């Protein structure tokens, strides 16, 4: 089975992206977590616990994690700690580490409207990526341990993003927003970055559906606030899908731009979001479930290749960002200058996540 062979190969040969706590690895681990949830295959659970034991000392110290950096990306792997606390209640390291990650949110700097800064080195900035990095963790922790007392904060941060980053003319979310309009890339009127980056939009869609899933049904108003956000975002994005190849361009609204390309990781994120939101009843399942399946099938058929006896998932942009300072100016030239690679952990994780949803929905049509 092509898919299973790729995942098994990827987990067996997995090398952490960095020597310190990082979100890139967290994306792959989250994919493994969803696959464990749906299949019960202990190899996924063992992979996650082995990784966490390597990065969290017996005393509960997280390698390379520093609250004072106020890096919103560092929150993301905390989702795996929430699982580990449940899986290994007799090992105190995970609960101690979990509280360190959660403590960051108590003092993390915010915009005037109340959204978490993307990072201390990116002051007053809200990036779509950051909603995925923090909010599903924040919501799950609050549901389990926080008495659901922070739901309004969570909902407000999404609603602020809708107000500040959604561009009506395009019906798309821009990559980032600078509240102070101080960054070289920021529009002096709107604070917007210049372009619509696929993976950021993909992360935002995943943030919406994953956070929705973590909000208790007992707080109806908070949970239902995510439904119109998802519906609008999906309706806005779908016209930009390639009509024949069923994927999306790295710069979503510029299909004719020379050098622009159909990007794997963001397309896989969109597939996951459509499939999960369909399953949870957030969007029209009859319409969106088949589209999600088509996108995942396209990623599988067009990007999963065998080379020299090994499987590779190709066509992923390695990274894209804005700043700091004059670096990474948000231009089309900048986005298209970033390396396109294979088997990046972010894309690998998104592919695993999308596959897990197809399995939950009772389908495995992706060719083996």
Short mmCIF file of C-alpha atoms in Angstrom, two decimals:
data_model
loop_
_atom_site.label_atom_id
_atom_site.label_comp_id
_atom_site.label_asym_id
_atom_site.label_seq_id
_atom_site.Cartn_x
_atom_site.Cartn_y
_atom_site.Cartn_z
CA UNK A 1 0.00 0.00 0.00
CA UNK A 2 1.68 3.20 -1.17
CA UNK A 3 0.34 5.38 1.60
CA UNK A 4 1.07 2.97 4.41
CA UNK A 5 4.50 2.20 3.00
CA UNK A 6 5.32 5.90 2.94
CA UNK A 7 4.17 6.51 6.50
CA UNK A 8 5.97 3.48 7.89
CA UNK A 9 9.14 4.50 6.07
CA UNK A 10 8.80 8.08 7.33
CA UNK A 11 8.36 7.12 10.96
CA UNK A 12 11.16 4.56 10.88
CA UNK A 13 13.60 7.06 9.39
CA UNK A 14 12.29 10.08 11.30
CA UNK A 15 14.92 12.62 12.33
CA UNK A 16 13.84 15.64 14.41
CA UNK A 17 13.83 18.88 12.47
CA UNK A 18 15.71 20.63 15.27
CA UNK A 19 17.53 19.70 18.44
CA UNK A 20 15.04 21.70 20.51
CA UNK A 21 11.27 21.69 21.00
CA UNK A 22 9.70 22.64 17.67
CA UNK A 23 6.41 22.79 15.82
CA UNK A 24 7.72 21.12 12.67
CA UNK A 25 8.07 17.83 14.48
CA UNK A 26 4.78 18.54 16.21
CA UNK A 27 2.99 18.47 12.85
CA UNK A 28 4.24 14.96 12.10
CA UNK A 29 3.47 13.84 15.65
CA UNK A 30 -0.06 15.19 15.40
CA UNK A 31 -0.57 13.18 12.23
CA UNK A 32 0.61 10.09 14.09
CA UNK A 33 -1.73 10.92 16.98
CA UNK A 34 -4.76 11.05 14.71
CA UNK A 35 -3.77 7.79 13.05
CA UNK A 36 -3.42 6.14 16.46
CA UNK A 37 -6.83 7.47 17.43
CA UNK A 38 -8.52 5.99 14.39
CA UNK A 39 -6.54 2.74 13.96
CA UNK A 40 -5.43 1.84 17.48
CA UNK A 41 -2.05 0.83 16.03
CA UNK A 42 0.35 1.11 18.97
CA UNK A 43 3.26 1.97 16.70
CA UNK A 44 1.92 5.50 16.37
CA UNK A 45 1.56 5.92 20.13
CA UNK A 46 5.01 4.45 20.75
CA UNK A 47 6.51 6.83 18.18
CA UNK A 48 5.01 9.84 19.97
CA UNK A 49 6.03 8.72 23.46
CA UNK A 50 9.56 7.89 22.35
CA UNK A 51 9.91 11.36 20.87
CA UNK A 52 8.53 13.07 23.97
CA UNK A 53 10.79 11.12 26.32
CA UNK A 54 13.75 12.30 24.27
CA UNK A 55 12.72 15.96 24.52
CA UNK A 56 11.30 16.02 28.06
CA UNK A 57 13.62 15.15 30.94
CA UNK A 58 12.48 12.97 33.86
CA UNK A 59 12.20 16.23 35.82
CA UNK A 60 9.78 17.64 33.25
CA UNK A 61 12.14 20.12 31.61
CA UNK A 62 11.56 20.59 27.87
CA UNK A 63 14.70 20.74 25.79
CA UNK A 64 15.08 24.20 24.26
CA UNK A 65 11.71 25.53 25.45
CA UNK A 66 11.86 29.09 26.79
CA UNK A 67 8.75 30.95 27.82
CA UNK A 68 10.51 34.31 27.55
CA UNK A 69 10.93 33.87 23.80
CA UNK A 70 7.14 34.04 23.49
CA UNK A 71 7.15 31.97 20.33
CA UNK A 72 3.60 30.90 19.57
CA UNK A 73 4.95 27.99 17.51
CA UNK A 74 6.27 26.42 20.71
CA UNK A 75 2.74 25.86 21.97
CA UNK A 76 1.79 23.43 19.23
CA UNK A 77 3.65 20.30 20.47
CA UNK A 78 1.88 20.76 23.79
CA UNK A 79 -1.03 18.93 22.18
CA UNK A 80 1.06 15.76 22.37
CA UNK A 81 1.76 16.38 26.04
CA UNK A 82 -1.99 16.45 26.67
CA UNK A 83 -2.16 12.97 25.17
CA UNK A 84 0.91 11.71 27.02
CA UNK A 85 -0.51 12.78 30.39
CA UNK A 86 -3.53 10.60 29.66
CA UNK A 87 -1.53 7.70 28.24
CA UNK A 88 1.18 7.64 30.94
CA UNK A 89 -0.36 8.99 34.17
CA UNK A 90 2.36 7.40 36.28
CA UNK A 91 5.12 9.40 34.56
CA UNK A 92 5.09 12.90 36.11
CA UNK A 93 7.36 14.45 33.50
CA UNK A 94 4.53 14.98 31.03
CA UNK A 95 2.24 16.83 33.44
CA UNK A 96 5.12 19.09 34.50
CA UNK A 97 6.03 19.84 30.91
CA UNK A 98 2.39 20.46 30.02
CA UNK A 99 2.09 23.13 32.70
CA UNK A 100 5.18 24.90 31.35
CA UNK A 101 3.65 25.13 27.91
CA UNK A 102 0.29 26.29 29.22
CA UNK A 103 1.95 28.90 31.44
CA UNK A 104 3.31 30.68 28.39
CA UNK A 105 -0.20 31.67 27.33
CA UNK A 106 -0.79 33.48 30.63
CA UNK A 107 1.88 36.08 29.87
CA UNK A 108 2.21 35.85 26.09
CA UNK A 109 2.10 39.39 24.63
CA UNK A 110 -1.09 40.38 22.85
CA UNK A 111 -2.32 42.93 20.35
CA UNK A 112 -4.57 45.72 21.58
CA UNK A 113 -7.54 43.64 20.42
CA UNK A 114 -6.37 40.64 22.43
CA UNK A 115 -4.70 38.28 19.96
CA UNK A 116 -1.44 36.54 20.77
CA UNK A 117 1.58 38.05 19.05
CA UNK A 118 3.11 35.60 16.62
CA UNK A 119 6.45 35.84 18.41
CA UNK A 120 8.33 38.26 20.62
CA UNK A 121 10.56 39.00 17.62
CA UNK A 122 7.36 39.66 15.58
CA UNK A 123 5.64 42.24 17.81
CA UNK A 124 2.01 43.26 17.26
CA UNK A 125 1.72 40.74 14.42
CA UNK A 126 -0.96 38.11 13.90
CA UNK A 127 -0.18 35.39 11.34
CA UNK A 128 -2.74 32.81 10.25
CA UNK A 129 -0.21 30.13 11.18
CA UNK A 130 -0.35 31.20 14.80
CA UNK A 131 -4.01 30.30 15.22
CA UNK A 132 -3.16 26.68 14.47
CA UNK A 133 -0.09 26.75 16.69
CA UNK A 134 -1.93 27.83 19.83
CA UNK A 135 -5.70 27.62 19.72
CA UNK A 136 -6.42 23.86 19.49
CA UNK A 137 -4.07 23.31 22.44
CA UNK A 138 -5.59 26.23 24.35
CA UNK A 139 -9.10 24.90 23.78
CA UNK A 140 -8.33 21.29 24.73
CA UNK A 141 -6.47 22.30 27.87
CA UNK A 142 -9.32 24.61 28.85
CA UNK A 143 -11.92 21.90 28.28
CA UNK A 144 -10.04 19.35 30.39
CA UNK A 145 -8.38 21.47 33.08
CA UNK A 146 -9.57 25.06 32.79
CA UNK A 147 -13.25 24.81 33.48
CA UNK A 148 -14.00 26.13 29.98
CA UNK A 149 -13.32 29.61 31.36
CA UNK A 150 -11.25 30.80 28.40
CA UNK A 151 -13.61 29.91 25.57
CA UNK A 152 -14.58 33.52 24.94
CA UNK A 153 -10.93 34.50 24.63
CA UNK A 154 -10.41 31.74 22.08
CA UNK A 155 -13.49 32.66 20.04
CA UNK A 156 -12.57 36.35 20.11
CA UNK A 157 -9.13 35.67 18.68
CA UNK A 158 -10.68 33.91 15.68
CA UNK A 159 -13.26 36.64 15.24
CA UNK A 160 -10.55 39.29 15.33
CA UNK A 161 -8.70 37.43 12.59
CA UNK A 162 -11.89 37.40 10.51
CA UNK A 163 -12.23 41.14 11.00
CA UNK A 164 -8.60 42.02 10.28
CA UNK A 165 -7.25 39.42 7.83
CA UNK A 166 -10.19 38.48 5.59
CA UNK A 167 -10.14 40.29 2.24
CA UNK A 168 -13.68 40.64 0.92
CA UNK A 169 -12.64 41.29 -2.68
CA UNK A 170 -10.80 37.97 -2.91
CA UNK A 171 -12.82 36.08 -0.29
CA UNK A 172 -9.49 34.89 1.09
CA UNK A 173 -7.45 35.35 4.25
CA UNK A 174 -4.18 37.24 3.90
CA UNK A 175 -1.05 35.67 5.43
CA UNK A 176 -0.47 38.18 8.23
CA UNK A 177 -1.47 41.48 9.81
CA UNK A 178 0.57 44.10 11.67
CA UNK A 179 -1.59 46.01 14.12
CA UNK A 180 0.94 48.85 14.34
CA UNK A 181 1.49 49.08 10.55
CA UNK A 182 5.19 49.34 11.38
CA UNK A 183 6.68 46.45 9.42
CA UNK A 184 8.16 47.03 5.95
CA UNK A 185 5.75 44.47 4.51
CA UNK A 186 2.62 45.93 6.12
CA UNK A 187 0.12 47.96 4.12
CA UNK A 188 -0.04 51.39 5.79
CA UNK A 189 -3.85 51.38 5.77
CA UNK A 190 -4.86 47.75 6.40
CA UNK A 191 -1.72 46.38 8.05
CA UNK A 192 -1.91 43.43 5.65
CA UNK A 193 0.99 41.50 4.24
CA UNK A 194 1.01 41.57 0.42
CA UNK A 195 -0.02 38.03 -0.58
CA UNK A 196 -2.28 35.03 0.02
CA UNK A 197 -0.11 32.07 0.99
CA UNK A 198 -1.68 28.64 0.70
CA UNK A 199 -0.16 26.93 3.73
CA UNK A 200 -1.19 29.79 6.00
CA UNK A 201 -4.77 29.45 4.77
CA UNK A 202 -4.53 25.70 5.22
CA UNK A 203 -3.30 26.11 8.76
CA UNK A 204 -6.15 28.50 9.50
CA UNK A 205 -8.76 26.05 8.22
CA UNK A 206 -7.21 23.30 10.35
CA UNK A 207 -7.18 25.67 13.32
CA UNK A 208 -10.90 26.32 12.94
CA UNK A 209 -11.94 22.68 12.72
CA UNK A 210 -9.49 21.38 15.33
CA UNK A 211 -10.47 24.08 17.83
CA UNK A 212 -14.16 23.46 17.16
CA UNK A 213 -13.60 19.79 17.93
CA UNK A 214 -12.07 20.65 21.32
CA UNK A 215 -14.83 23.02 22.46
CA UNK A 216 -17.44 21.36 24.66
CA UNK A 217 -20.95 21.07 23.26
CA UNK A 218 -22.22 22.29 26.62
CA UNK A 219 -21.13 25.82 25.68
CA UNK A 220 -23.23 26.06 22.54
CA UNK A 221 -22.51 29.69 21.64
CA UNK A 222 -18.74 29.20 21.74
CA UNK A 223 -18.81 26.03 19.67
CA UNK A 224 -21.23 27.34 17.06
CA UNK A 225 -19.15 30.50 16.51
CA UNK A 226 -16.74 28.42 14.44
CA UNK A 227 -19.33 27.15 11.96
CA UNK A 228 -19.83 30.35 9.92
CA UNK A 229 -16.08 30.98 9.95
CA UNK A 230 -15.43 27.60 8.38
CA UNK A 231 -18.28 27.88 5.89
CA UNK A 232 -17.16 31.29 4.66
CA UNK A 233 -13.49 30.36 4.46
CA UNK A 234 -14.22 27.18 2.50
CA UNK A 235 -16.61 28.91 0.11
CA UNK A 236 -14.02 31.60 -0.52
CA UNK A 237 -11.17 29.20 -1.19
CA UNK A 238 -12.84 26.62 -3.43
CA UNK A 239 -12.94 28.73 -6.63
CA UNK A 240 -9.13 28.84 -6.53
CA UNK A 241 -8.71 25.06 -6.76
CA UNK A 242 -7.17 23.90 -10.03
CA UNK A 243 -10.13 22.59 -12.07
CA UNK A 244 -8.31 19.51 -13.36
CA UNK A 245 -5.52 18.81 -10.86
CA UNK A 246 -7.57 19.47 -7.70
CA UNK A 247 -4.77 21.22 -5.81
CA UNK A 248 -4.03 24.84 -4.90
CA UNK A 249 -1.23 27.19 -5.86
CA UNK A 250 1.36 28.32 -3.35
CA UNK A 251 0.22 31.89 -4.03
CA UNK A 252 -3.44 31.04 -4.11
CA UNK A 253 -4.89 33.77 -6.31
CA UNK A 254 -2.10 33.96 -8.92
CA UNK A 255 -2.42 30.79 -11.03
CA UNK A 256 -0.94 32.43 -14.12
CA UNK A 257 2.15 33.74 -12.32
CA UNK A 258 5.35 32.36 -13.79
CA UNK A 259 7.05 30.12 -11.26
CA UNK A 260 3.95 29.62 -9.12
CA UNK A 261 3.17 25.96 -8.45
CA UNK A 262 0.60 23.60 -6.98
CA UNK A 263 1.78 23.10 -3.41
CA UNK A 264 1.48 19.84 -1.50
CA UNK A 265 1.39 20.67 2.21
CA UNK A 266 -1.26 23.37 1.98
CA UNK A 267 -3.41 21.26 -0.33
CA UNK A 268 -3.21 18.36 2.14
CA UNK A 269 -4.25 20.69 4.96
CA UNK A 270 -7.27 21.81 2.97
CA UNK A 271 -8.19 18.17 2.32
CA UNK A 272 -7.97 17.38 6.03
CA UNK A 273 -10.05 20.41 7.00
CA UNK A 274 -12.77 19.61 4.46
CA UNK A 275 -12.99 15.97 5.50
CA UNK A 276 -13.02 16.67 9.22
CA UNK A 277 -15.44 19.59 8.98
CA UNK A 278 -17.73 17.39 6.86
CA UNK A 279 -17.61 14.61 9.42
CA UNK A 280 -18.38 17.00 12.27
CA UNK A 281 -21.28 18.62 10.43
CA UNK A 282 -19.72 22.07 10.16
CA UNK A 283 -20.11 22.24 6.37
CA UNK A 284 -22.21 20.55 3.70
CA UNK A 285 -20.95 16.97 3.69
CA UNK A 286 -22.50 16.08 0.35
CA UNK A 287 -20.54 18.87 -1.34
CA UNK A 288 -17.33 19.13 0.68
CA UNK A 289 -16.53 15.51 1.50
CA UNK A 290 -16.08 14.55 -2.19
CA UNK A 291 -13.90 17.62 -2.74
CA UNK A 292 -11.71 16.71 0.22
CA UNK A 293 -11.31 13.20 -1.16
CA UNK A 294 -10.40 14.55 -4.61
CA UNK A 295 -7.73 16.82 -3.15
CA UNK A 296 -6.17 14.01 -1.12
CA UNK A 297 -6.30 11.71 -4.14
CA UNK A 298 -4.58 14.40 -6.21
CA UNK A 299 -1.82 14.87 -3.64
CA UNK A 300 -1.32 11.11 -3.52
CA UNK A 301 -1.29 10.63 -7.29
CA UNK A 302 0.72 13.69 -8.25
CA UNK A 303 3.15 14.11 -5.36
CA UNK A 304 3.83 10.70 -3.79
CA UNK A 305 6.59 9.10 -5.86
CA UNK A 306 8.98 6.19 -5.55
CA UNK A 307 12.63 6.92 -6.18
CA UNK A 308 15.54 4.52 -5.70
CA UNK A 309 13.33 2.20 -3.71
CA UNK A 310 12.09 4.89 -1.31
CA UNK A 311 8.84 6.82 -1.15
CA UNK A 312 8.90 10.61 -1.26
CA UNK A 313 6.16 13.17 -0.80
CA UNK A 314 7.25 16.02 -3.04
CA UNK A 315 6.27 19.58 -3.93
CA UNK A 316 6.30 21.19 -0.46
CA UNK A 317 7.52 24.69 0.19
CA UNK A 318 10.03 24.42 3.02
CA UNK A 319 9.06 27.62 4.82
CA UNK A 320 7.62 31.08 4.21
CA UNK A 321 7.42 33.97 6.61
CA UNK A 322 7.62 37.73 7.03
CA UNK A 323 10.55 39.65 8.47
CA UNK A 324 11.99 40.27 10.89
CA UNK A 325 12.80 43.72 9.65
CA UNK A 326 13.69 43.92 5.97
CA UNK A 327 14.04 40.15 5.60
CA UNK A 328 11.28 38.22 3.82
CA UNK A 329 9.31 41.13 2.39
CA UNK A 330 6.16 39.21 1.44
CA UNK A 331 6.53 39.84 -2.28
CA UNK A 332 5.71 37.21 -4.88
CA UNK A 333 9.42 37.04 -5.61
CA UNK A 334 10.11 36.23 -1.99
CA UNK A 335 7.52 33.45 -1.70
CA UNK A 336 8.67 31.80 -4.91
CA UNK A 337 12.32 31.98 -3.83
CA UNK A 338 11.79 29.60 -0.93
CA UNK A 339 13.00 26.01 -1.54
CA UNK A 340 10.54 23.36 -2.67
CA UNK A 341 11.39 20.10 -0.92
CA UNK A 342 10.21 16.56 -0.22
CA UNK A 343 9.13 14.97 3.06
CA UNK A 344 9.03 18.15 5.10
CA UNK A 345 7.50 17.33 8.47
CA UNK A 346 4.74 19.88 8.03
CA UNK A 347 3.57 18.33 4.78
CA UNK A 348 4.09 14.79 6.02
CA UNK A 349 1.95 15.56 9.05
CA UNK A 350 -0.81 17.13 6.98
CA UNK A 351 -0.87 14.10 4.68
CA UNK A 352 -1.16 11.76 7.67
CA UNK A 353 -3.91 13.89 9.15
CA UNK A 354 -5.91 13.88 5.92
CA UNK A 355 -5.55 10.13 5.58
CA UNK A 356 -6.75 9.64 9.15
CA UNK A 357 -9.93 11.53 8.32
CA UNK A 358 -10.58 9.42 5.26
CA UNK A 359 -10.24 6.33 7.44
CA UNK A 360 -12.66 7.77 10.01
CA UNK A 361 -15.18 8.39 7.26
CA UNK A 362 -15.02 4.75 6.27
CA UNK A 363 -13.22 5.21 3.00
CA UNK A 364 -9.80 4.25 1.77
CA UNK A 365 -10.15 5.11 -1.90
CA UNK A 366 -6.68 6.57 -2.14
CA UNK A 367 -4.88 4.13 -4.39
CA UNK A 368 -2.51 1.66 -2.83
#
